[in-house]
Amino acid sequence: MSVLVVGLSHRSAPVEVLERASVSSQDVPKLLDELTRSGRVGEAVVLSTCNRVEVYAVVEAFHGGLADVSGVLARHTGMDVGSLSSYLYVHYAASAVEHLFSVAAGLDSMVIGEAQILGQLRTAYNTAIEADTVGRAMHELAQQALRVGKRSQSETGIDGAGASVVSEALADAASALDGLAGRRALVVGAGSMGGLAGAQLRRAGIGGLVLANRTPERAARLAATLTADGLPSRAVGLDQVPAELALADVLVSCTGAVGTVLSADMVAEALGTRDGRPLVICDLGLPRDVDTAVAELPGVTVIDLASLNERLADRIEGDTVRAARRIVADEVAHYLSAQRSAEVTPTVTALRRRAAEVVDAELLRMSGRLPDLDPQIRNELAHTVRRVVDKLLHTPTVRVKQLAEAPGGDTYAEALRELFELDPQAPAAVAAARAPAAESTGLVDGITLDQIPQDGVR
């Protein structure tokens, strides 16, 4: 059994395709059920965020698992497999582990280091547990990924990158408005990015803040926190955004919703009541929250996430990211080493079982030939033979476990199975070959998804 990742993200697909592929929290259990129903996907987790949809699956055969997962994703998006495949990337075995750990560490996010992904990954894992699509393999992998994400944040501080994006956006807003002190702000979205925006607006001396969210209660909790910190804040529902937009000087939108939150018509209507006051809109949502046509309206300055990321890329890609990448590399090596060691254990168990069977058969034969042998001598001979066999097997079985931890170490277990004629169909024989780690380029052993022969699916 090996791990397979099939997905699409902001790196491989346009916003329109991501919006079609997005899976709501209510639909995830249904998708998990469909994935595991075919029999070729043993375990599965679906990670669906505003900028990625990924299926993590445990499969027995690469082509069969890929066909099933791709088919389910295609049906979900309403696209045929051929059309969808140009946006998909695939990782298998070691490469799949490396990809998941990089995602958990925030290295594959549009905003490098954004902290939300770890919570989203935990939610995806818990949902799969409730849907009964997580077994031992996926449990161990997911738990390790969560630990990698926590370690990356605590040891490198990479999760501070999200704050850099908000700071840069508000710096641009301050420049466009000749300062933010005393201005009025509207933040749409009460998640972690909304909290960052509120905290930094407070430090910038904003005069008042309105928080709008699909769930007003969540916005109210954040507003209460900010008010306690000295920033007059209040909460409203999304239906009140048009009215609040007419009063605000700067708007920060970071909902992560699928679809437009601020339409051009909504903003144009608000502009009619502002007496020509300029409006700065910081669109930090992915997919974008703000209609692209808004940037063409007079008196409106739009600061979007794509332009901010281009500007921040060189600054973020420094010692912090390099340290996080080293953590991921170390954790991948440790995980794969442990897996290879675990995979050889059934072979060692089978070998010891075979030796015990041979000893028992010979002792039984001796009893037949020497029926009158003294029981005390008989027991001593049995103990002696078993001790000799144990000592003979001890060094090779310990050594084969050590050797199995290195890349290619499964060949030693294979040699044991061949030399001692162990059952190739028994659990002892199951040791899937591990592919070398690859870059996140949508390649599987150098083959793009659309080059994989369909007649090779099994």
Coordinates of C-alpha atoms in Angstrom, one line a residue:
M1 CA 0.0 0.0 0.0
S2 CA 1.3 3.5 -0.9
V3 CA 0.1 7.0 -0.6
L4 CA -1.2 8.9 -3.6
V5 CA -2.0 12.6 -3.9
V6 CA -4.1 14.0 -6.7
G7 CA -5.0 17.6 -6.5
L8 CA -5.2 21.1 -8.0
S9 CA -4.3 24.4 -6.5
H10 CA -3.5 28.0 -7.2
R11 CA -0.2 26.8 -8.7
S12 CA -1.9 24.5 -11.3
A13 CA -5.4 25.9 -12.0
P14 CA -7.1 29.2 -12.6
V15 CA -9.6 30.6 -10.1
E16 CA -12.6 29.5 -12.3
V17 CA -11.5 25.8 -12.1
L18 CA -10.7 26.0 -8.4
E19 CA -14.2 27.3 -7.8
R20 CA -15.7 24.4 -9.7
A21 CA -13.5 21.9 -7.8
S22 CA -14.1 23.4 -4.3
V23 CA -15.8 20.9 -2.0
S24 CA -18.1 22.3 0.7
S25 CA -17.8 20.8 4.2
Q26 CA -21.2 19.2 3.8
D27 CA -20.1 17.4 0.6
V28 CA -16.8 16.1 1.8
P29 CA -18.3 12.9 3.5
K30 CA -20.1 12.1 0.2
L31 CA -16.9 12.5 -1.8
L32 CA -15.0 10.3 0.7
D33 CA -17.6 7.6 0.4
E34 CA -17.4 7.7 -3.4
L35 CA -13.6 7.5 -3.3
T36 CA -13.5 4.4 -1.1
R37 CA -16.5 2.6 -2.6
S38 CA -14.5 1.3 -5.7
G39 CA -12.3 -0.9 -3.6
R40 CA -9.0 0.4 -5.2
V41 CA -8.8 3.3 -2.6
G42 CA -8.3 1.9 0.8
E43 CA -8.2 5.1 2.9
A44 CA -8.8 8.7 1.9
V45 CA -8.7 12.3 3.2
V46 CA -10.0 15.3 1.2
L47 CA -8.4 18.7 1.8
S48 CA -10.5 21.5 0.3
T49 CA -9.5 25.1 1.0
C50 CA -10.0 28.4 -0.8
N51 CA -6.9 27.7 -3.0
R52 CA -6.6 23.9 -3.2
V53 CA -8.5 20.7 -3.5
E54 CA -6.5 17.6 -2.8
V55 CA -7.2 13.9 -2.3
Y56 CA -4.8 11.9 -0.1
A57 CA -5.4 8.2 -0.7
V58 CA -3.9 4.9 0.3
V59 CA -3.9 2.7 -2.7
E60 CA -2.5 -0.8 -3.7
A61 CA -1.8 0.1 -7.3
F62 CA -0.8 3.5 -8.7
H63 CA -2.8 3.4 -12.0
G64 CA -5.9 2.0 -10.5
G65 CA -5.9 4.5 -7.6
L66 CA -5.2 7.4 -10.0
A67 CA -8.1 6.4 -12.3
D68 CA -10.5 6.2 -9.4
V69 CA -9.5 9.5 -7.7
S70 CA -9.3 11.4 -11.0
G71 CA -12.7 10.1 -12.0
V72 CA -14.3 11.2 -8.7
L73 CA -12.8 14.6 -9.0
A74 CA -13.9 14.9 -12.6
R75 CA -17.5 14.0 -11.8
H76 CA -17.5 16.5 -8.9
T77 CA -16.3 19.4 -11.1
G78 CA -18.6 18.4 -14.0
M79 CA -15.5 18.2 -16.3
D80 CA -14.3 15.2 -18.2
V81 CA -11.1 13.6 -17.0
G82 CA -9.2 14.7 -20.1
S83 CA -10.0 18.3 -19.5
L84 CA -9.4 18.2 -15.8
S85 CA -6.1 16.4 -16.0
S86 CA -4.3 19.4 -17.4
Y87 CA -4.8 21.1 -14.1
L88 CA -4.1 18.2 -11.8
Y89 CA -0.8 17.3 -10.2
V90 CA 0.1 13.8 -8.9
H91 CA 2.5 12.7 -6.2
Y92 CA 3.1 9.1 -5.2
A93 CA 4.8 7.3 -2.3
A94 CA 7.8 9.3 -1.0
S95 CA 6.8 12.3 -3.2
A96 CA 3.3 12.3 -1.7
V97 CA 4.7 12.3 1.8
E98 CA 7.0 15.2 1.0
H99 CA 4.1 17.2 -0.6
L100 CA 1.8 16.7 2.4
F101 CA 4.5 17.8 4.9
S102 CA 5.2 20.8 2.7
V103 CA 1.5 21.7 2.7
A104 CA 1.3 21.3 6.5
A105 CA 4.4 23.5 7.0
G106 CA 2.8 26.3 4.9
L107 CA 5.4 26.1 2.2
D108 CA 2.9 25.3 -0.6
S109 CA 0.5 28.1 0.3
M110 CA -0.1 31.2 -1.9
V111 CA 0.8 33.2 1.2
I112 CA 4.0 31.3 2.3
G113 CA 3.7 30.2 5.9
E114 CA 0.0 31.1 6.4
A115 CA -1.2 29.5 9.6
Q116 CA -4.7 28.6 8.6
I117 CA -3.6 25.5 6.6
L118 CA -2.7 23.5 9.7
G119 CA -6.2 23.9 11.1
Q120 CA -7.8 23.1 7.7
L121 CA -5.7 19.9 7.5
R122 CA -6.7 18.9 11.0
T123 CA -10.4 19.5 10.0
A124 CA -10.0 17.4 6.9
Y125 CA -8.4 14.6 8.9
N126 CA -11.2 14.6 11.6
T127 CA -13.9 14.6 8.9
A128 CA -12.3 11.5 7.3
I129 CA -12.2 9.8 10.7
E130 CA -15.9 10.5 11.1
A131 CA -16.6 9.1 7.6
D132 CA -14.6 6.0 8.5
T133 CA -12.1 6.4 5.7
V134 CA -8.9 6.6 7.9
G135 CA -7.0 3.5 8.7
R136 CA -3.6 3.0 10.3
A137 CA -1.5 4.2 7.3
M138 CA -3.4 7.5 6.9
H139 CA -3.6 8.0 10.7
E140 CA 0.1 7.8 11.1
L141 CA 0.8 10.0 8.0
A142 CA -1.7 12.7 9.1
Q143 CA -0.5 12.8 12.7
Q144 CA 3.1 13.2 11.5
A145 CA 2.1 15.9 9.0
L146 CA 0.4 17.9 11.8
R147 CA 3.5 17.6 13.9
V148 CA 5.6 18.8 11.0
G149 CA 3.4 21.9 10.7
K150 CA 3.6 22.7 14.4
R151 CA 7.3 22.2 14.4
S152 CA 7.7 24.5 11.4
Q153 CA 5.8 27.2 13.1
S154 CA 7.4 27.0 16.5
E155 CA 11.0 26.6 15.3
T156 CA 11.1 29.0 12.3
G157 CA 8.3 31.5 12.8
I158 CA 7.2 31.0 9.2
D159 CA 3.6 31.6 10.2
G160 CA 4.4 35.2 10.5
A161 CA 4.4 35.5 6.7
G162 CA 0.7 36.1 6.7
A163 CA 1.1 39.1 8.9
S164 CA 3.7 40.4 6.3
V165 CA 1.0 40.3 3.6
V166 CA -1.5 42.2 5.7
S167 CA 1.2 44.8 6.7
E168 CA 2.2 45.4 3.1
A169 CA -1.4 45.8 2.0
L170 CA -2.2 48.3 4.8
A171 CA 1.1 50.2 4.1
D172 CA -0.2 50.6 0.5
A173 CA -3.6 51.7 1.8
A174 CA -1.9 54.3 4.1
S175 CA 0.1 55.6 1.2
A176 CA -3.1 55.9 -1.0
L177 CA -5.0 57.7 1.8
D178 CA -2.2 59.8 3.2
G179 CA -2.3 57.8 6.4
L180 CA -4.8 55.6 8.3
A181 CA -5.0 57.5 11.6
G182 CA -8.5 58.4 12.4
R183 CA -9.9 56.7 9.3
R184 CA -12.8 54.2 9.2
A185 CA -12.2 50.6 8.3
L186 CA -14.4 47.7 7.2
V187 CA -13.0 44.2 7.5
V188 CA -15.0 41.4 5.7
G189 CA -14.1 38.0 7.2
A190 CA -13.4 37.2 10.8
G191 CA -10.9 34.4 10.4
S192 CA -7.2 34.5 11.3
M193 CA -6.4 37.0 8.5
G194 CA -9.3 39.2 9.6
G195 CA -7.9 39.1 13.1
L196 CA -4.5 40.1 11.8
A197 CA -6.0 43.0 9.8
G198 CA -7.9 44.3 12.8
A199 CA -4.8 44.2 15.1
Q200 CA -2.7 46.0 12.6
L201 CA -5.4 48.6 11.9
R202 CA -5.5 49.2 15.6
R203 CA -1.7 49.8 15.6
A204 CA -2.1 52.1 12.6
G205 CA -4.4 54.4 14.7
I206 CA -7.6 53.7 12.7
G207 CA -10.6 55.6 14.2
G208 CA -13.2 52.9 14.1
L209 CA -13.7 49.3 12.7
V210 CA -16.6 47.4 11.5
L211 CA -16.3 43.6 11.1
A212 CA -18.6 41.8 8.7
N213 CA -18.9 38.0 8.6
R214 CA -21.3 35.3 7.4
T215 CA -21.6 34.3 11.0
P216 CA -22.2 37.6 12.9
E217 CA -21.5 35.9 16.3
R218 CA -17.9 35.1 15.2
A219 CA -17.4 38.7 14.1
A220 CA -18.9 39.9 17.4
R221 CA -16.3 37.9 19.4
L222 CA -13.4 39.4 17.4
A223 CA -14.9 42.9 17.7
A224 CA -15.1 42.4 21.5
T225 CA -11.4 41.4 21.6
L226 CA -10.4 44.4 19.5
T227 CA -12.5 46.8 21.5
A228 CA -10.9 45.5 24.7
D229 CA -7.6 46.4 23.1
G230 CA -8.6 50.0 22.6
L231 CA -10.1 49.9 19.0
P232 CA -13.8 50.8 18.9
S233 CA -15.3 47.9 16.9
R234 CA -18.7 46.5 16.1
A235 CA -19.9 43.5 14.1
V236 CA -22.5 43.2 11.3
G237 CA -23.7 40.5 8.9
L238 CA -22.6 40.3 5.3
D239 CA -26.0 41.7 4.2
Q240 CA -25.0 45.1 5.8
V241 CA -21.7 45.4 3.8
P242 CA -23.2 47.7 1.1
A243 CA -24.3 50.2 3.8
E244 CA -21.0 50.1 5.7
L245 CA -19.0 50.4 2.4
A246 CA -20.5 53.9 1.9
L247 CA -18.9 55.0 5.2
A248 CA -15.5 53.2 5.2
D249 CA -12.2 54.6 3.9
V250 CA -10.5 51.3 3.7
L251 CA -11.9 47.8 3.2
V252 CA -10.0 44.6 3.8
S253 CA -11.7 41.5 2.5
C254 CA -10.4 38.0 3.4
T255 CA -13.2 35.6 3.5
G256 CA -11.9 32.6 1.6
A257 CA -15.4 32.3 0.1
V258 CA -16.0 30.7 -3.3
G259 CA -17.4 33.4 -5.5
T260 CA -17.5 37.2 -5.5
V261 CA -18.2 39.0 -2.2
L262 CA -18.0 42.6 -3.5
S263 CA -19.5 43.1 -6.9
A264 CA -18.8 46.1 -9.1
D265 CA -22.4 47.2 -8.9
M266 CA -22.3 47.1 -5.1
V267 CA -19.2 49.3 -4.9
A268 CA -20.5 51.6 -7.6
E269 CA -23.7 52.2 -5.6
A270 CA -21.7 52.9 -2.5
L271 CA -19.5 55.4 -4.3
G272 CA -22.6 57.5 -5.2
T273 CA -23.0 58.4 -1.5
R274 CA -19.4 59.1 -0.6
D275 CA -19.1 62.7 -2.0
G276 CA -15.9 61.8 -3.9
R277 CA -14.0 60.4 -0.9
P278 CA -11.4 57.9 -2.1
L279 CA -11.8 54.2 -1.2
V280 CA -9.0 51.7 -0.8
I281 CA -9.9 48.0 -1.1
C282 CA -7.4 45.3 0.0
D283 CA -8.5 42.0 -1.5
L284 CA -6.7 39.3 0.5
G285 CA -9.2 36.5 -0.4
L286 CA -8.3 33.5 -2.5
P287 CA -10.2 33.0 -4.7
R288 CA -10.6 36.7 -5.0
D289 CA -13.4 38.3 -3.0
V290 CA -13.7 41.4 -5.2
D291 CA -14.9 41.6 -8.8
T292 CA -12.0 42.6 -11.0
A293 CA -14.2 45.3 -12.6
V294 CA -14.1 47.2 -9.3
A295 CA -10.5 48.4 -10.0
E296 CA -11.8 50.4 -13.0
L297 CA -14.2 52.5 -10.9
P298 CA -13.2 56.1 -10.3
G299 CA -11.8 56.9 -6.9
V300 CA -11.2 53.2 -6.0
T301 CA -7.7 51.7 -5.4
V302 CA -7.6 47.9 -5.3
I303 CA -4.7 46.1 -3.7
D304 CA -4.8 42.3 -4.5
L305 CA -3.1 39.3 -3.1
A306 CA -1.4 38.3 -6.4
S307 CA 0.5 41.6 -6.7
L308 CA 1.4 41.5 -3.0
N309 CA 2.8 38.0 -3.3
E310 CA 5.0 39.0 -6.2
R311 CA 6.5 41.8 -4.2
L312 CA 7.0 39.8 -1.1
A313 CA 8.3 36.6 -2.7
D314 CA 12.0 37.6 -2.5
R315 CA 11.6 38.8 1.1
I316 CA 9.8 35.7 2.4
E317 CA 12.2 33.3 0.6
G318 CA 15.0 33.7 3.1
D319 CA 16.4 31.9 6.1
T320 CA 12.9 31.2 7.6
V321 CA 11.7 29.3 4.5
R322 CA 15.0 27.5 4.1
A323 CA 14.8 26.4 7.7
A324 CA 11.2 25.1 7.2
R325 CA 12.3 23.2 4.1
R326 CA 15.1 21.6 6.1
I327 CA 12.6 20.5 8.7
V328 CA 10.3 19.0 6.0
A329 CA 13.3 17.1 4.5
D330 CA 14.3 15.8 7.8
E331 CA 10.8 14.7 8.8
V332 CA 10.2 13.0 5.4
A333 CA 13.5 11.0 5.7
H334 CA 12.5 10.0 9.3
Y335 CA 9.0 9.0 8.3
L336 CA 10.1 6.9 5.3
S337 CA 12.9 5.3 7.3
A338 CA 10.3 4.3 10.0
Q339 CA 7.9 3.0 7.3
R340 CA 10.6 0.9 5.6
S341 CA 11.6 -0.6 9.0
A342 CA 8.0 -1.4 9.8
E343 CA 7.5 -3.0 6.4
V344 CA 10.3 -5.5 7.0
T345 CA 8.8 -6.6 10.3
P346 CA 6.3 -9.1 8.8
T347 CA 9.2 -10.7 6.9
V348 CA 11.2 -11.1 10.1
T349 CA 8.1 -12.5 11.8
A350 CA 7.5 -15.0 9.0
L351 CA 11.1 -16.1 9.1
R352 CA 11.0 -16.8 12.8
R353 CA 7.7 -18.6 12.4
R354 CA 9.3 -20.8 9.7
A355 CA 12.2 -21.5 12.0
A356 CA 9.9 -22.4 14.8
E357 CA 7.9 -24.8 12.5
V358 CA 11.1 -26.5 11.5
V359 CA 12.3 -26.9 15.1
D360 CA 8.9 -28.3 16.2
A361 CA 8.9 -30.8 13.3
E362 CA 12.4 -32.0 14.2
L363 CA 11.6 -32.3 17.9
L364 CA 8.4 -34.3 17.0
R365 CA 10.5 -36.6 14.8
M366 CA 13.0 -37.1 17.6
S367 CA 10.2 -38.0 20.0
G368 CA 9.1 -40.7 17.5
R369 CA 12.6 -42.1 17.2
L370 CA 13.3 -41.9 21.0
P371 CA 10.0 -42.5 22.7
D372 CA 11.7 -43.7 26.0
L373 CA 13.9 -40.6 26.3
D374 CA 13.9 -39.1 29.8
P375 CA 11.4 -36.1 29.9
Q376 CA 13.9 -33.9 31.6
I377 CA 16.5 -34.6 28.9
R378 CA 13.8 -34.1 26.2
N379 CA 13.0 -30.7 27.6
E380 CA 16.6 -29.7 27.8
L381 CA 17.3 -30.7 24.2
A382 CA 14.2 -28.7 23.1
H383 CA 15.3 -25.6 24.9
T384 CA 18.9 -26.0 23.5
V385 CA 17.7 -26.3 19.9
R386 CA 15.4 -23.3 20.2
R387 CA 18.2 -21.2 21.8
V388 CA 20.6 -22.1 19.0
V389 CA 18.0 -21.1 16.3
D390 CA 17.3 -17.9 18.1
K391 CA 20.9 -17.0 18.3
L392 CA 21.5 -17.8 14.7
L393 CA 18.5 -15.7 13.6
H394 CA 19.2 -12.7 16.0
T395 CA 22.0 -10.9 14.1
P396 CA 20.5 -11.2 10.6
T397 CA 17.0 -10.2 11.7
V398 CA 18.3 -7.2 13.6
R399 CA 20.6 -6.2 10.8
V400 CA 17.9 -6.5 8.1
K401 CA 15.7 -4.1 10.1
Q402 CA 18.6 -1.6 10.2
L403 CA 19.4 -2.0 6.5
A404 CA 15.7 -1.6 5.6
E405 CA 15.7 1.9 7.0
A406 CA 17.9 3.1 4.1
P407 CA 16.5 3.8 0.6
G408 CA 16.3 0.6 -1.3
G409 CA 16.3 -1.4 2.0
D410 CA 13.3 -3.4 1.0
T411 CA 15.6 -5.5 -1.2
Y412 CA 17.0 -7.2 1.9
A413 CA 13.6 -8.3 3.0
E414 CA 13.0 -9.6 -0.5
A415 CA 16.3 -11.6 -0.3
L416 CA 15.1 -13.2 3.0
R417 CA 11.8 -14.2 1.4
E418 CA 13.6 -15.7 -1.5
L419 CA 16.3 -17.5 0.5
F420 CA 13.9 -19.0 3.0
E421 CA 11.0 -19.6 0.5
L422 CA 8.6 -17.4 2.5
D423 CA 5.1 -17.2 1.1
P424 CA 5.1 -14.3 -1.4
Q425 CA 1.4 -13.7 -0.9
A426 CA 1.7 -13.4 2.9
P427 CA 1.7 -10.0 4.6
A428 CA 5.4 -10.6 5.0
A429 CA 5.9 -10.1 1.3
V430 CA 4.1 -6.7 1.1
A431 CA 6.8 -4.0 0.8
A432 CA 5.8 -1.4 -1.8
A433 CA 8.7 0.2 -3.7
R434 CA 9.3 3.7 -2.7
A435 CA 9.6 6.4 -5.3
P436 CA 12.3 9.1 -4.9
A437 CA 11.1 12.5 -3.6
A438 CA 10.2 14.9 -6.5
E439 CA 9.6 18.5 -6.9
S440 CA 5.9 19.7 -6.8
T441 CA 5.7 19.9 -10.6
G442 CA 2.8 17.6 -11.4
L443 CA 5.3 14.9 -12.5
V444 CA 5.1 11.2 -11.5
D445 CA 8.5 9.7 -12.2
G446 CA 9.0 12.3 -14.9
I447 CA 5.6 11.7 -16.5
T448 CA 2.9 14.4 -16.6
L449 CA -0.6 13.3 -15.8
D450 CA -1.9 13.6 -19.4
Q451 CA 1.0 11.3 -20.5
I452 CA 0.0 8.4 -18.4
P453 CA -1.4 5.7 -20.7
Q454 CA -5.0 5.0 -19.9
D455 CA -4.7 1.4 -21.2
G456 CA -2.2 0.9 -18.3
V457 CA -4.8 1.4 -15.7
R458 CA -5.3 -1.6 -13.5

